[in-house]
mmCIF file of C-alpha atoms in Angstrom:
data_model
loop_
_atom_site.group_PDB
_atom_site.id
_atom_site.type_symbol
_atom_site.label_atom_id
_atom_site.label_comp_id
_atom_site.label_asym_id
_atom_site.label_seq_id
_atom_site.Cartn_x
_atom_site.Cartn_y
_atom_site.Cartn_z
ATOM 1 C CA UNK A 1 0.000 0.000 0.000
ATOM 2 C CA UNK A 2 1.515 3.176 -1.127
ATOM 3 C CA UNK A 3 1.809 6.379 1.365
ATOM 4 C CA UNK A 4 -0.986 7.887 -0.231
ATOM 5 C CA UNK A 5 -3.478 5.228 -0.193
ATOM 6 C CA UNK A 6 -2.351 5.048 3.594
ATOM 7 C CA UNK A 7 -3.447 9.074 3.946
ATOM 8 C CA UNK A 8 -6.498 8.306 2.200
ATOM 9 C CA UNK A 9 -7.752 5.755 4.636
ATOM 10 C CA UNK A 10 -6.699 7.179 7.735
ATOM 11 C CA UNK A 11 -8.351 10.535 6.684
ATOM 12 C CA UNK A 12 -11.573 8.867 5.659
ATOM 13 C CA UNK A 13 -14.463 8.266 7.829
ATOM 14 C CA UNK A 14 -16.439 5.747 8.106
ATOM 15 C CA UNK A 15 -19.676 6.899 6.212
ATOM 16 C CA UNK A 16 -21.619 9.619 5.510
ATOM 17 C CA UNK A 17 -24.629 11.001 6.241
ATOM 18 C CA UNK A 18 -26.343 12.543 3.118
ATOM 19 C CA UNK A 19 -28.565 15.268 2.916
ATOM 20 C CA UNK A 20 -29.775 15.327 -0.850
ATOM 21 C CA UNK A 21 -26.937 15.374 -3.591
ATOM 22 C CA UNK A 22 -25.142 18.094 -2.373
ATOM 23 C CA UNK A 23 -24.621 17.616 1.100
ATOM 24 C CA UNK A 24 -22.760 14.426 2.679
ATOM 25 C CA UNK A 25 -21.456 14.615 6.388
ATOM 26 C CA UNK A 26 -18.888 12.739 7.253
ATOM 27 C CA UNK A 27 -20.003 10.687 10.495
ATOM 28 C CA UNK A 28 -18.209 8.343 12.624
ATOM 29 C CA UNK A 29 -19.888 6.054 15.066
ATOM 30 C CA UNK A 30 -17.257 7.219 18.230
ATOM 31 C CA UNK A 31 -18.097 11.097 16.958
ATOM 32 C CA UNK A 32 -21.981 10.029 17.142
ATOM 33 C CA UNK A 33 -21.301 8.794 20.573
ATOM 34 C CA UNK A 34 -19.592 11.330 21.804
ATOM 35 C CA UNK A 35 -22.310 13.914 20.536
ATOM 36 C CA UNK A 36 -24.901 12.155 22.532
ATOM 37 C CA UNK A 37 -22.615 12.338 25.974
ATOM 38 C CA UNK A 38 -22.097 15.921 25.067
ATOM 39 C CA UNK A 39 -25.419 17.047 24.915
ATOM 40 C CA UNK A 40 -26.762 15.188 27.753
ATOM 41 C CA UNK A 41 -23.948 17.145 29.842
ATOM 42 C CA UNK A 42 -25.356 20.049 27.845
ATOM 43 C CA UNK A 43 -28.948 19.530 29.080
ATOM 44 C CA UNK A 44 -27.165 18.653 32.913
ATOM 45 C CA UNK A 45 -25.706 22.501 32.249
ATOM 46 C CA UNK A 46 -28.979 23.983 31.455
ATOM 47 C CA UNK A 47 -30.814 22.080 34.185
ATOM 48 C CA UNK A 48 -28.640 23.515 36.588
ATOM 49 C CA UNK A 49 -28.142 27.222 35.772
ATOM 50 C CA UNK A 50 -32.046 27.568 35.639
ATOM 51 C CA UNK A 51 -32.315 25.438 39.319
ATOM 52 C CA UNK A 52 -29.313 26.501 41.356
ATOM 53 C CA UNK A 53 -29.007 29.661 43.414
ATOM 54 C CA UNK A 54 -31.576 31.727 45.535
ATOM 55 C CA UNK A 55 -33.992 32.308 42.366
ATOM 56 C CA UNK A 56 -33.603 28.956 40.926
ATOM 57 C CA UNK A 57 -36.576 27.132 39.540
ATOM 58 C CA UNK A 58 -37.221 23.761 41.738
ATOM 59 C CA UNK A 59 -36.368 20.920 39.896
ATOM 60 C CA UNK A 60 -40.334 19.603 40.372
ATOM 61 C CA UNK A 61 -41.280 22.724 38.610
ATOM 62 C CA UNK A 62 -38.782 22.955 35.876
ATOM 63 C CA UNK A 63 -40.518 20.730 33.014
ATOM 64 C CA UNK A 64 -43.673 22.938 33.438
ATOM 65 C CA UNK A 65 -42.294 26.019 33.506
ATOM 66 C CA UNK A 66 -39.990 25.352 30.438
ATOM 67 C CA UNK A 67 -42.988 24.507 28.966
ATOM 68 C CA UNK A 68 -45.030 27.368 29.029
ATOM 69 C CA UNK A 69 -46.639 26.822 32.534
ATOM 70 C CA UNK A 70 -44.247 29.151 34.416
ATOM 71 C CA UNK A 71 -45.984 32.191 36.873
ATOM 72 C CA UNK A 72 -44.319 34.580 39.647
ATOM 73 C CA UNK A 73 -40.954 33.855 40.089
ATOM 74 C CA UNK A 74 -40.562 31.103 37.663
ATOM 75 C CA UNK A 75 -41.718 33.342 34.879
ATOM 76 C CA UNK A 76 -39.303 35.552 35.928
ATOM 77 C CA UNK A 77 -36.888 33.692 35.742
ATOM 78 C CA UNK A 78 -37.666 31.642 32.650
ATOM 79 C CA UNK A 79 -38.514 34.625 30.529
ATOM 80 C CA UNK A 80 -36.021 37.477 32.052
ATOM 81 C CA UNK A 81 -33.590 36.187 34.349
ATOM 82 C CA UNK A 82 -31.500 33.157 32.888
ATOM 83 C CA UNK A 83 -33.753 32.133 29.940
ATOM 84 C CA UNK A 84 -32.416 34.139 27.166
ATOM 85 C CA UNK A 85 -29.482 34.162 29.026
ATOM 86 C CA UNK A 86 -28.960 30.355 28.590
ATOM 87 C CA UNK A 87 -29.932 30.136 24.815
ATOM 88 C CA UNK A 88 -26.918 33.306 24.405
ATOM 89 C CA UNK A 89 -24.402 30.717 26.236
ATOM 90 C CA UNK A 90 -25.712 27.736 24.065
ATOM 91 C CA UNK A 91 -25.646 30.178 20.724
ATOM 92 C CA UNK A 92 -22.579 31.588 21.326
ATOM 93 C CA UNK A 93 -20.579 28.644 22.264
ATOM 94 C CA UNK A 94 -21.848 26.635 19.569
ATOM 95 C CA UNK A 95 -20.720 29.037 17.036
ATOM 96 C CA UNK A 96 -17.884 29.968 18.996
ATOM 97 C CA UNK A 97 -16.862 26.338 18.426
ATOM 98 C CA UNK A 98 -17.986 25.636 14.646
ATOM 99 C CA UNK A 99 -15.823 29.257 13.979
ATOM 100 C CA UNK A 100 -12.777 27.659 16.101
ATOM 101 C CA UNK A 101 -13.117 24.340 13.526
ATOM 102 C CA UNK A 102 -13.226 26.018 10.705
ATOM 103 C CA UNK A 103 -10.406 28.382 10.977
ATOM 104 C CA UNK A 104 -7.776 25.556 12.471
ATOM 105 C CA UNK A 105 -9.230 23.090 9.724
ATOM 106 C CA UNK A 106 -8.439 26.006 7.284
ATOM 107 C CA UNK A 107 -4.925 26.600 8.596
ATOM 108 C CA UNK A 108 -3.983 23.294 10.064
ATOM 109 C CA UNK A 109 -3.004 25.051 13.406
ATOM 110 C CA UNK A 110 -4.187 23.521 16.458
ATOM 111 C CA UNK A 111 -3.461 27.006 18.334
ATOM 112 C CA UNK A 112 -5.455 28.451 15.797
ATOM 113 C CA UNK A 113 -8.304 30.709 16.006
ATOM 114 C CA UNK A 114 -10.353 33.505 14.472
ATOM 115 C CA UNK A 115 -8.976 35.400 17.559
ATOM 116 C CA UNK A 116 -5.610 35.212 16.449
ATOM 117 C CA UNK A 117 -6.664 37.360 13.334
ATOM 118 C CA UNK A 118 -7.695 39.920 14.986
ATOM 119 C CA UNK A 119 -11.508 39.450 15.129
ATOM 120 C CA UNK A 120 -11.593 39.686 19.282
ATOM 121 C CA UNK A 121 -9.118 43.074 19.402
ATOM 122 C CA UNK A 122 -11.090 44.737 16.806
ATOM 123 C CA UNK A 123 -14.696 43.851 18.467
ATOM 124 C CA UNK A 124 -13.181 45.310 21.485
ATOM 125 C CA UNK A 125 -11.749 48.438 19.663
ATOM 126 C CA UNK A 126 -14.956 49.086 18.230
ATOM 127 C CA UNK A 127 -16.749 48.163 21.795
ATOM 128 C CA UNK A 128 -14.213 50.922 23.383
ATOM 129 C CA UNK A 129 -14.655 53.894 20.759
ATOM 130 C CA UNK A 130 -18.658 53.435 20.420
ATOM 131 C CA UNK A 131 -18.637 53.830 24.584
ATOM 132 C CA UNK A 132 -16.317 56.652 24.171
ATOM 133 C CA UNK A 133 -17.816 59.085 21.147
ATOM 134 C CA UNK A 134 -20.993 57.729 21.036
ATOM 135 C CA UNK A 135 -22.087 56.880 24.275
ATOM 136 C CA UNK A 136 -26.022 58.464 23.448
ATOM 137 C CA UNK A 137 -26.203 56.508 19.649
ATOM 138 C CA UNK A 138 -24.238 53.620 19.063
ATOM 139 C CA UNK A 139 -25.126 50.438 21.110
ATOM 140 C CA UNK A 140 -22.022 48.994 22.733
ATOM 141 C CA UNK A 141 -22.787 45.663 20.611
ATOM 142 C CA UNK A 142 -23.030 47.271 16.920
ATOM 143 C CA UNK A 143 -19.769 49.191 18.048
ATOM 144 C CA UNK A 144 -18.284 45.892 18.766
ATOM 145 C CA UNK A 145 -20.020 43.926 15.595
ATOM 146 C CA UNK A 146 -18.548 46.909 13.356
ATOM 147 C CA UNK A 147 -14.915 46.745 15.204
ATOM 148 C CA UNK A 148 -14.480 43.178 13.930
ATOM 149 C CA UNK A 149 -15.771 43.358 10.529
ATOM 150 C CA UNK A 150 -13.049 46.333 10.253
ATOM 151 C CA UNK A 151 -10.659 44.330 11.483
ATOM 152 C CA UNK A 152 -11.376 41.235 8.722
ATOM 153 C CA UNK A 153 -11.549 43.633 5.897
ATOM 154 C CA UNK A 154 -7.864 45.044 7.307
ATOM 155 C CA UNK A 155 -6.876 41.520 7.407
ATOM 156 C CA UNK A 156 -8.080 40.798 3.993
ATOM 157 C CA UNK A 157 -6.303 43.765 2.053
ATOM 158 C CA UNK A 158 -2.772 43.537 3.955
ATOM 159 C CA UNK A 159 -2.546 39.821 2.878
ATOM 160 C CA UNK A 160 -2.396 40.346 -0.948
ATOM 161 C CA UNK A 161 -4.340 37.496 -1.354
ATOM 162 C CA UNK A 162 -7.689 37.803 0.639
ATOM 163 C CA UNK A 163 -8.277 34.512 2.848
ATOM 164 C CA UNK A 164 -6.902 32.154 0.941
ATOM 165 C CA UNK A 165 -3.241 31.922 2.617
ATOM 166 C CA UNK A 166 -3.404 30.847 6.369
ATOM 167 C CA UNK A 167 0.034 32.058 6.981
ATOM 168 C CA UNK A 168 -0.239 35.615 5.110
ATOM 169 C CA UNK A 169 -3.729 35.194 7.438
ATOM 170 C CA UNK A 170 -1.844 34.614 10.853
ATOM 171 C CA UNK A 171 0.661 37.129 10.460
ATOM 172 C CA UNK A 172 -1.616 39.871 9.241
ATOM 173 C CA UNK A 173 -4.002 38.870 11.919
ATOM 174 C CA UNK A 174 -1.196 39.485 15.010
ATOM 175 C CA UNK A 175 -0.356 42.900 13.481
ATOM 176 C CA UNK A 176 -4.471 44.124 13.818
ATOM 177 C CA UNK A 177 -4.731 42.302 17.119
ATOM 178 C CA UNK A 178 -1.966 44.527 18.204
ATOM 179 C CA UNK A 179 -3.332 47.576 16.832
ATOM 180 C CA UNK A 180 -7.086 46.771 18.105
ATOM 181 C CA UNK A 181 -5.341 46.385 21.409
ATOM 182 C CA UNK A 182 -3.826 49.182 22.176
ATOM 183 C CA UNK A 183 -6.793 51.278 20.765
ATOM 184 C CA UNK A 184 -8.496 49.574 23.293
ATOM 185 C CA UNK A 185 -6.004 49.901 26.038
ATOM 186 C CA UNK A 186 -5.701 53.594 25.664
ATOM 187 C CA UNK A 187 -9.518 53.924 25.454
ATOM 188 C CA UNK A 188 -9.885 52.363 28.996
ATOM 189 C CA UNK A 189 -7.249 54.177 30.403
ATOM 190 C CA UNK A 190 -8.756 58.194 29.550
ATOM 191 C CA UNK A 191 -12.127 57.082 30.344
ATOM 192 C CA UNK A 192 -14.347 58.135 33.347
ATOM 193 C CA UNK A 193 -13.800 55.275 35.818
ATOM 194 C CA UNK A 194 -17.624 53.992 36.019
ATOM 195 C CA UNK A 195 -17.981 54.131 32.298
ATOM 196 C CA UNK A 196 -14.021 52.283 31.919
ATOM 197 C CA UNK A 197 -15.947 49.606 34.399
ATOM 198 C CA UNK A 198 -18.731 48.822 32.217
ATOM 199 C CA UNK A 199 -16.735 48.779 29.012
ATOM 200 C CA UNK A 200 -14.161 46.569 30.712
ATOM 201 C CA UNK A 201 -16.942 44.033 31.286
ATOM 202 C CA UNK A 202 -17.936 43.812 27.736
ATOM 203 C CA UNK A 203 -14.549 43.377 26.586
ATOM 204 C CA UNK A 204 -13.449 40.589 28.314
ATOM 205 C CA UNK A 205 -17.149 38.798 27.510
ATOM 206 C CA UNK A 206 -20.264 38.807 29.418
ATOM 207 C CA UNK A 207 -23.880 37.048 29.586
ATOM 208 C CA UNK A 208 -25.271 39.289 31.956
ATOM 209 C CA UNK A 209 -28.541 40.754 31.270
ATOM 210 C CA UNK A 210 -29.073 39.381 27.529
ATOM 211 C CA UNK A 211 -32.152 39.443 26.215
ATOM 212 C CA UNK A 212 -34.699 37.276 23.615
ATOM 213 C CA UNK A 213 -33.488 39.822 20.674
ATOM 214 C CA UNK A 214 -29.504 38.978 21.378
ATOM 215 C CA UNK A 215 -30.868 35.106 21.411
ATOM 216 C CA UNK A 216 -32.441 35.459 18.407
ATOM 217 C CA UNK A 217 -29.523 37.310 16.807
ATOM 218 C CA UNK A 218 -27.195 34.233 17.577
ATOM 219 C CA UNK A 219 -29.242 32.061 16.409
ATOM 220 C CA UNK A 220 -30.203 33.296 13.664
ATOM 221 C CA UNK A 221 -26.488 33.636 12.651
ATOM 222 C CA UNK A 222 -26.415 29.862 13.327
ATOM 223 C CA UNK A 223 -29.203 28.692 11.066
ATOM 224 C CA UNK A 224 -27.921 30.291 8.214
ATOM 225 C CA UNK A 225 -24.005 29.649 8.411
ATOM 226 C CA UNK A 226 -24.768 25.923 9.643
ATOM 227 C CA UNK A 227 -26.655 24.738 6.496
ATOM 228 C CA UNK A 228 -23.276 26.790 4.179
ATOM 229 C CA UNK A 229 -20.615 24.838 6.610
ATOM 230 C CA UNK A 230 -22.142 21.365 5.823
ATOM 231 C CA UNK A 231 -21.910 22.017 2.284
ATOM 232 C CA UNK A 232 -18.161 22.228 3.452
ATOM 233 C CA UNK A 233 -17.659 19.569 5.351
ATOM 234 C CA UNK A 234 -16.452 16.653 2.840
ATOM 235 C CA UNK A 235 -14.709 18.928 1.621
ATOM 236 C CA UNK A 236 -12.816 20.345 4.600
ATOM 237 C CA UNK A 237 -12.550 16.029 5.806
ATOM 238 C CA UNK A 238 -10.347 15.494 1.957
ATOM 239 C CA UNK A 239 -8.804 18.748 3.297
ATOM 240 C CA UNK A 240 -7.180 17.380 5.962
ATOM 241 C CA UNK A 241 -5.153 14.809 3.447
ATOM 242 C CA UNK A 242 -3.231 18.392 2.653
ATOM 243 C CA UNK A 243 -4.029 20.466 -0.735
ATOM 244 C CA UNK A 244 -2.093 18.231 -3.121
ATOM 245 C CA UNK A 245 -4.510 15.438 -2.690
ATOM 246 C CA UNK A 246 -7.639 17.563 -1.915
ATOM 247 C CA UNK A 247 -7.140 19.085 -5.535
ATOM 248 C CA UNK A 248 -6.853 15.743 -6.913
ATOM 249 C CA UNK A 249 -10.225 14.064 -5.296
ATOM 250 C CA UNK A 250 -11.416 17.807 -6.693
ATOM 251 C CA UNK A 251 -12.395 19.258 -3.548
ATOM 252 C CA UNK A 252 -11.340 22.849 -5.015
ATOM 253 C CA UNK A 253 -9.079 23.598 -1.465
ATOM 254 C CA UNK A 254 -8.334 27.378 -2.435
ATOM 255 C CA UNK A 255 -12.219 28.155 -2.787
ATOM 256 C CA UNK A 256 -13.317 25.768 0.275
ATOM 257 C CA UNK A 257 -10.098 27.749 2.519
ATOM 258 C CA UNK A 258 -12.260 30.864 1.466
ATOM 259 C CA UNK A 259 -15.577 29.960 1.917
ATOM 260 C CA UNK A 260 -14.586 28.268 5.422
ATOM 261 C CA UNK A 261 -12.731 31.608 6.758
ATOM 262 C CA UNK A 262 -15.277 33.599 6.179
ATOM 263 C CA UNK A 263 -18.122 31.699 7.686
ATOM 264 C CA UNK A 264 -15.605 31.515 11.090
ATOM 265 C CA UNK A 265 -15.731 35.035 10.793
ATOM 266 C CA UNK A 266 -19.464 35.328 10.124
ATOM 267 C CA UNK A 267 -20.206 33.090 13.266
ATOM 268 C CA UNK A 268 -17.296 34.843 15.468
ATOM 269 C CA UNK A 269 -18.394 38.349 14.138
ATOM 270 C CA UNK A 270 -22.351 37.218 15.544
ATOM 271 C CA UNK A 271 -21.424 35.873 18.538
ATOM 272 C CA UNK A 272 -19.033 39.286 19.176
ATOM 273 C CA UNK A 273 -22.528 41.628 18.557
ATOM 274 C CA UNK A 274 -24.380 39.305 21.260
ATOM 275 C CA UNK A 275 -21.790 38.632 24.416
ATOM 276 C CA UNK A 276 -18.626 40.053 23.304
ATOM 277 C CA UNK A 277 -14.775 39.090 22.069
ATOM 278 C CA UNK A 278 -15.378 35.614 24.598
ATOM 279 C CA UNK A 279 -11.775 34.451 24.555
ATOM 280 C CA UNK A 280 -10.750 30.564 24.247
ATOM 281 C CA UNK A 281 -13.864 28.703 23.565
ATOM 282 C CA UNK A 282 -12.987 28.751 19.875
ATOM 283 C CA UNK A 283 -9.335 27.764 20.174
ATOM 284 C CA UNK A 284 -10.113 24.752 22.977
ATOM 285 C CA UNK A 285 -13.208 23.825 21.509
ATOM 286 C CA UNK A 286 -12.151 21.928 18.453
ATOM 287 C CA UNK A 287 -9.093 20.416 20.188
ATOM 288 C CA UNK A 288 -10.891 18.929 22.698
ATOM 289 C CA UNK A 289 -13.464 17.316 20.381
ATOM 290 C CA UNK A 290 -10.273 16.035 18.783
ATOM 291 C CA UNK A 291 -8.505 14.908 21.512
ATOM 292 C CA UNK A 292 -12.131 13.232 22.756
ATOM 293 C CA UNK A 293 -12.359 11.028 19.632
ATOM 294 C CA UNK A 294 -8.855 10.341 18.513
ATOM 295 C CA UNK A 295 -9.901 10.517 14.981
ATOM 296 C CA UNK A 296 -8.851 12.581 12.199
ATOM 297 C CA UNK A 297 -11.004 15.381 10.558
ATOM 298 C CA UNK A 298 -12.322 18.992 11.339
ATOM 299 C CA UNK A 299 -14.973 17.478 14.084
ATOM 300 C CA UNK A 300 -17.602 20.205 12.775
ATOM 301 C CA UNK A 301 -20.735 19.499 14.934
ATOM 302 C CA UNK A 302 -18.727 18.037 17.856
ATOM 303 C CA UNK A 303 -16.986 21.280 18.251
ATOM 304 C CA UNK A 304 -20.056 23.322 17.866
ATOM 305 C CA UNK A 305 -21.587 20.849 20.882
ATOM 306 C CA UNK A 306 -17.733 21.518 23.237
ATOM 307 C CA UNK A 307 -18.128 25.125 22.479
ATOM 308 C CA UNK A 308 -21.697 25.231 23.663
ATOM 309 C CA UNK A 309 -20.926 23.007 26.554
ATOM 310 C CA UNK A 310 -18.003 24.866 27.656
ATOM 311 C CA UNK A 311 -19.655 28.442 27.752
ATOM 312 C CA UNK A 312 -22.711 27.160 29.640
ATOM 313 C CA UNK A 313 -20.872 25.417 32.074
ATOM 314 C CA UNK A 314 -18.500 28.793 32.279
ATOM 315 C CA UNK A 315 -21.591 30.430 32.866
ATOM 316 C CA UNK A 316 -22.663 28.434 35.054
ATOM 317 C CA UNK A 317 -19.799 29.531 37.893
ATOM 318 C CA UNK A 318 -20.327 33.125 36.612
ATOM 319 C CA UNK A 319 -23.251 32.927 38.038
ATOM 320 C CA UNK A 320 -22.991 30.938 40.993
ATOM 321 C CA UNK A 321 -19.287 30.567 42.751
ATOM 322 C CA UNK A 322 -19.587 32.845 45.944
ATOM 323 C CA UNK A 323 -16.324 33.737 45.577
ATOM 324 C CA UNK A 324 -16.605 36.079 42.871
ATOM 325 C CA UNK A 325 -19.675 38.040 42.549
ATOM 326 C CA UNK A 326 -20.730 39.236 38.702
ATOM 327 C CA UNK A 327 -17.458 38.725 37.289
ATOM 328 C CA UNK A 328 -17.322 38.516 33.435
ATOM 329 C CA UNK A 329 -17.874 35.017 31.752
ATOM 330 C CA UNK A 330 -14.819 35.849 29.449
ATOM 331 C CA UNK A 331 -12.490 35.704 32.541
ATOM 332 C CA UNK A 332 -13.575 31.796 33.636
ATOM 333 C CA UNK A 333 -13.282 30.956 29.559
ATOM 334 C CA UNK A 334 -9.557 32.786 29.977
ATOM 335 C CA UNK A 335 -9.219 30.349 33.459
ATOM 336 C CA UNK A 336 -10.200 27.292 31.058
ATOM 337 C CA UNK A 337 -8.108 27.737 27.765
ATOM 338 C CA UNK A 338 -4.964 28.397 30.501
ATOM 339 C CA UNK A 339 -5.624 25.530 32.230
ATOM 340 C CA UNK A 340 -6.242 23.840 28.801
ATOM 341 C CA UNK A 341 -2.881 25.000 27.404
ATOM 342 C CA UNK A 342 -1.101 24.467 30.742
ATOM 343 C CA UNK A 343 -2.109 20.701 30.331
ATOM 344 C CA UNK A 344 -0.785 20.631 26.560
ATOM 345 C CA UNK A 345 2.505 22.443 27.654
ATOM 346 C CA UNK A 346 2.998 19.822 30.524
ATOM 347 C CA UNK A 347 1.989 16.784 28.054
ATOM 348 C CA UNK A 348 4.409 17.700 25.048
ATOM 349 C CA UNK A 349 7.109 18.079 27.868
ATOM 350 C CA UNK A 350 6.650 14.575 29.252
ATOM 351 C CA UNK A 351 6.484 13.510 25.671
ATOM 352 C CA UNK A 352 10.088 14.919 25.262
ATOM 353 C CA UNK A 353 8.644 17.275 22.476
ATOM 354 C CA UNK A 354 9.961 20.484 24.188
#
């Protein structure tokens, strides 16, 4: 058996799931499993942000009031409190994690990220200078939703060749991270102190007081870039075999490298306008639905299920630990992806790999 026949059948799955003549998922029967264990610890997560605490819903009452039979302090709750609250964390993670997929799929860079192009610094730019001249006019959120697209289009012309080169990509994308930061920075640092506070808190990602209209924004974003991604997806699995032999099975890698950036930054650049630049959910996401398998390919759903998973649980101890009252769900995500790249750092080192 030559080497390539060798790439071929490590790199291909085991079946696929077809949707029509265009669309064919790959699916493996450990990925299956492993979405099933994820979204029961998904529903365990959303049981227990709308039960736990002071103004939790009893668990007795939680099936009726989720269905429509909630009144007083359950309604409340449900419809105010943590309801659209939870579907943000589920939204937002879940295309926190398909954007994370993408772009690493795109660039084969497991430390890759749409927040390593800039995306995050430039939502947080935009955040800063729409709190600062337009306090009155510009929402904090379309500030922030308008700092990243900048940022992309930046990206886009300094590379000379749009998104279609992942390393032009990265190294483009540090030098607008750097300049979104220290626009940033500086904003922070001449602003009043109560408005610097509130601005601070957006920055570093927050869930707090979201409403039904950011819920519907999210998901909105998902149900139109999640249909366009599975078109993807075979293509993006022959992608991993490296462009050489992705051209050859006629996969078109140049136009699917394209297409795949700039749904990450469609979904990043939505889930910015609703909670904020959330750090590390897209970066750990995908690895750990990697590293859960064991199994080649981009892992598209199963990182849009960690992603979700990872945010609602991070919510989750936003909300809850005593220790730290109303700090910012971006700072336990931050806690997470260090902890996350702590345990790679130690791993390779045991290995003998640095």
């Amino acid at each position: 058996m030559t080497s390539r026949q060798t790439a071929i059948r490590t790199a291909s799955p085991r079946g696929f799931l077809k949707v029509g003549r265009s669309v064919a998922l790959p699916v493996r029967r450990v990925s299956v499993l492993t979405a099933l264990v994820l979204f029961v610890l998904l529903v365990a997560g959303a049981v227990a942000t709308l039960s736990l605490g002071r103004l939790g819903i009893p668990l007795s009452e939680l099936a009726g009031a989720v269905t429509g039979g909630a009144e007083g302090k359950n309604a409340f709750v449900i419809e105010r409190l943590r309801g659209p609250r939870l579907v943000v964390a589920v939204g937002t993670g879940g295309a926190l994690g398909l954007s994370g997929a993408l772009f690493q799929s795109v660039t084969r860079n497991p430390l890759g990220s749409p927040d390593v192009i800039g995306l995050a610094s430039g939502a947080g730019a935009g955040a800063a200078i729409a709190a600062l001249l337009f306090p009155d006019t510009v929402p904090v959120a379309l500030g922030a939703l308008l700092g990243a697209v900048l940022a992309m289009a930046l990206v886009y012309l300094s590379t000379g060749t749009g998104f279609r080169n992942p390393a032009r990509l990265v190294i483009a994308g540090i030098g607008v991270a750097a300049i979104g930061t220290a626009i940033t920075q500086y904003v922070v640092y001449a602003m009043e102190r109560d408005r610097a506070a509130v601005l601070t808190a957006y920055v570093n990602g927050s869930l707090s007081a979201r409403s039904w209209e950011d819920a519907t924004t999210i998901w909105l974003v998902l149900l139109v870039a999640a249909p366009l991604t599975a078109l993807i997806a075979r293509r993006l699995d022959i992608g991993e075999m490296g462009d050489d032999i992705a051209g050859a099975l006629g996969s078109e890698p140049r136009t699917t490298k394209t297409f795949a950036v700039v749904l990450a930054i469609a979904l990043s650049a939505g889930a910015v306008s609703v909670a904020g630049p959330i750090a590390f959910i897209s970066l750990t996401a995908p690895q750990i639905a990697k590293r859960i398998t064991r199994v080649s390919g981009p892992h598209l759903a199963l990182s849009a299920l960690t992603g979700a998973l990872l945010l609602v649980f991070a919510d989750l101890c936003a909300q809850q630990l005593p220790l730290f009252d109303n700090l910012p769900v971006g700072i336990y995500t931050m806690a997470i992806g260090g902890v996350y790249l702590g345990y790679l750092l130690i791993r390779e080192w045991r290995r003998g790999a640095l």
